PDB file of C-alpha atoms in Angstrom:
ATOM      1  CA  UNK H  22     117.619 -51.936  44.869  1.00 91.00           C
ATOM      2  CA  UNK H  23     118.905 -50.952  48.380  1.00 95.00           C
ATOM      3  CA  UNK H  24     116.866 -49.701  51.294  1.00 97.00           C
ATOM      4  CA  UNK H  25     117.869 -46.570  52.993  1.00 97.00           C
ATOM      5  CA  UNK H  26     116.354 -45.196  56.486  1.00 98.00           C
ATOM      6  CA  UNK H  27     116.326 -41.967  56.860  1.00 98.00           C
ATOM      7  CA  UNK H  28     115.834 -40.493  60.315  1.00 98.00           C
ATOM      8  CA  UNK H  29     114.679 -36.985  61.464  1.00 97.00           C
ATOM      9  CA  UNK H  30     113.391 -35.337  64.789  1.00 96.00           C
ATOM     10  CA  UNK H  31     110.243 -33.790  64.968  1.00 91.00           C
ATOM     11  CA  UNK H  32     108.797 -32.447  68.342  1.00 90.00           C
ATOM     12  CA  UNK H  33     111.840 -33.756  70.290  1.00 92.00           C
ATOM     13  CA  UNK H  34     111.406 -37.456  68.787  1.00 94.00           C
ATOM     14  CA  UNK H  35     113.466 -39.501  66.560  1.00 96.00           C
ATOM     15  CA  UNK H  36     111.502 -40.629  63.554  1.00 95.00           C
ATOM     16  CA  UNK H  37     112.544 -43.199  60.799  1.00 96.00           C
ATOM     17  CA  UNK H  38     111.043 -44.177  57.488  1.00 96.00           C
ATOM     18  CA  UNK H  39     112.771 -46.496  54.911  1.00 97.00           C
ATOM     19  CA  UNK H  40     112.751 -45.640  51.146  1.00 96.00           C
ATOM     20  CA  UNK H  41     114.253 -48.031  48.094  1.00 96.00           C
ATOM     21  CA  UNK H  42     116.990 -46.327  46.225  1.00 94.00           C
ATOM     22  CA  UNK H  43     120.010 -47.567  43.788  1.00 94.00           C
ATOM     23  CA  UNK H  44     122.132 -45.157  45.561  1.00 96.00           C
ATOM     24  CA  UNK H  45     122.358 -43.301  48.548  1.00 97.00           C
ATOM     25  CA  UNK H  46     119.754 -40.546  48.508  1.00 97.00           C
ATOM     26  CA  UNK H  47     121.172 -36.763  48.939  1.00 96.00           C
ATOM     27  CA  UNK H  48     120.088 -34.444  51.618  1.00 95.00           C
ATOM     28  CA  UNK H  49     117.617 -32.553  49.127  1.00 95.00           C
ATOM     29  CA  UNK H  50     116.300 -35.923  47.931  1.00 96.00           C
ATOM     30  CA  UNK H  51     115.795 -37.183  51.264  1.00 97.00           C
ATOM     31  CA  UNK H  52     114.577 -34.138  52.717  1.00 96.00           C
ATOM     32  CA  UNK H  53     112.065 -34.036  49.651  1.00 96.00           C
ATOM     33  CA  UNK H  54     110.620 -37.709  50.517  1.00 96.00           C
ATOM     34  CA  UNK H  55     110.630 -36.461  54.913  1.00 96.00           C
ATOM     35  CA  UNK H  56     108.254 -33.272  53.485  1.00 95.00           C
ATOM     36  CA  UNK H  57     106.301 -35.618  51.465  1.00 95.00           C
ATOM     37  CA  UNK H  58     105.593 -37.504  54.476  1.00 93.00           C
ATOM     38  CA  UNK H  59     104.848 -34.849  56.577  1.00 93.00           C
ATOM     39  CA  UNK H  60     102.356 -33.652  54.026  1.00 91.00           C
ATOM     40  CA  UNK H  61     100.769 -37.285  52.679  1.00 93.00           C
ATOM     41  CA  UNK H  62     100.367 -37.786  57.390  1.00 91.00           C
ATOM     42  CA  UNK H  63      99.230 -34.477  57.766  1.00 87.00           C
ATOM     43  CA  UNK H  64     101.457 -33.282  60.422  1.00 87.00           C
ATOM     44  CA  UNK H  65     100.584 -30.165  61.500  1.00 86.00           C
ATOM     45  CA  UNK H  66     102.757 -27.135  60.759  1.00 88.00           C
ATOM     46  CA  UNK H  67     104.267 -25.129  62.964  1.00 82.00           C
ATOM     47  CA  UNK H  68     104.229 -21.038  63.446  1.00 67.00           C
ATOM     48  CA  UNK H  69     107.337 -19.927  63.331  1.00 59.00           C
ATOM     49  CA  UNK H  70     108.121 -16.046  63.008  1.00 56.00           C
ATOM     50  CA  UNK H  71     109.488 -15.047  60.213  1.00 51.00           C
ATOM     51  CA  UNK H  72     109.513 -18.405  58.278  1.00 51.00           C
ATOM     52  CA  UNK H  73     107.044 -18.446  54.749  1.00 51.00           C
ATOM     53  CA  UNK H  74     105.494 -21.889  55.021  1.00 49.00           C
ATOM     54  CA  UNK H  75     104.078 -21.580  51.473  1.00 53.00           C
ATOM     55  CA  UNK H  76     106.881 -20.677  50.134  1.00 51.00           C
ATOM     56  CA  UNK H  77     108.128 -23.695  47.713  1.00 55.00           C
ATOM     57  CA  UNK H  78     110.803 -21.719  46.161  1.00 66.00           C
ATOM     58  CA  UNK H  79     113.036 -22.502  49.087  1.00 86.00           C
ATOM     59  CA  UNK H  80     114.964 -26.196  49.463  1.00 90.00           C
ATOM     60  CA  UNK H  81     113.028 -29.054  50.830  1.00 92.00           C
ATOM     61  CA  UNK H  82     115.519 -29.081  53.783  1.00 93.00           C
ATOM     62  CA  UNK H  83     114.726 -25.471  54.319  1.00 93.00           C
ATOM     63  CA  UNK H  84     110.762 -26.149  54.043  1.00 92.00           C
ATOM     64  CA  UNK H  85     110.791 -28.768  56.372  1.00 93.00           C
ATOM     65  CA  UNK H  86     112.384 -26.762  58.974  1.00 93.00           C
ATOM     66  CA  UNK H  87     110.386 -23.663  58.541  1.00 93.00           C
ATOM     67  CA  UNK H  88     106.847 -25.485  57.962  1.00 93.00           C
ATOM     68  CA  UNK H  89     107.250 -28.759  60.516  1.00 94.00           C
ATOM     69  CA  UNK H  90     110.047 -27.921  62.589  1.00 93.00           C
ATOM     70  CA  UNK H  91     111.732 -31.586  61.346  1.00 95.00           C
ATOM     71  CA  UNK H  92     115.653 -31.771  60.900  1.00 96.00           C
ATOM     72  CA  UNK H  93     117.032 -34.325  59.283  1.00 97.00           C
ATOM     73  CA  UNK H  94     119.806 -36.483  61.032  1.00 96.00           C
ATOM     74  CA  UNK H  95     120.659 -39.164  58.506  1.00 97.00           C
ATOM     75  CA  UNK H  96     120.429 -41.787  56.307  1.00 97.00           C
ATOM     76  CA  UNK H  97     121.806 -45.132  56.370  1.00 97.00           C
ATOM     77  CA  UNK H  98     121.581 -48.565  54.224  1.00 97.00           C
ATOM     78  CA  UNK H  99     119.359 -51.227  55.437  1.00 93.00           C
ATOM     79  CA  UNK H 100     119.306 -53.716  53.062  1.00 70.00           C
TER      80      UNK H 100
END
């Protein structure tokens, strides 16, 4: 199994955290493991007008955004 990094910024800063896949993950797959981080750390959401934090409807990318303020910037092989 490979290991990926995936990097995002949050509050200005450029975060990583490494995940095992067999293949590269997708935006939506990585963006779902960044939002499970920011939940399982507790990172406090942000309050942005007009966004629905609660709203899980919407694509992980999309929650992350709206709920942390984190953007994803990529994801590369490690190992």
């Amino acid at each position: 199994m490979a290991i990926w990094s995936i990097t995002f910024n949050k509050d200005g800063n450029t975060v990583k955290m490494v995940t095992e896949s067999v293949a590269k993950p997708t935006v939506e797959e990585a963006s779902q493991k960044v939002l499970e981080l920011a939940r399982r750390e507790g990172f406090e959401p942000q309050d942005r007008e007009g966004g629905s934090a609660g709203n899980g409807a919407k694509e992980p990318a999309v929650q992350l955004f709206e709920r942390y303020g984190i953007t994803l910037s990529g994801i590369l092989k490690t190992g």
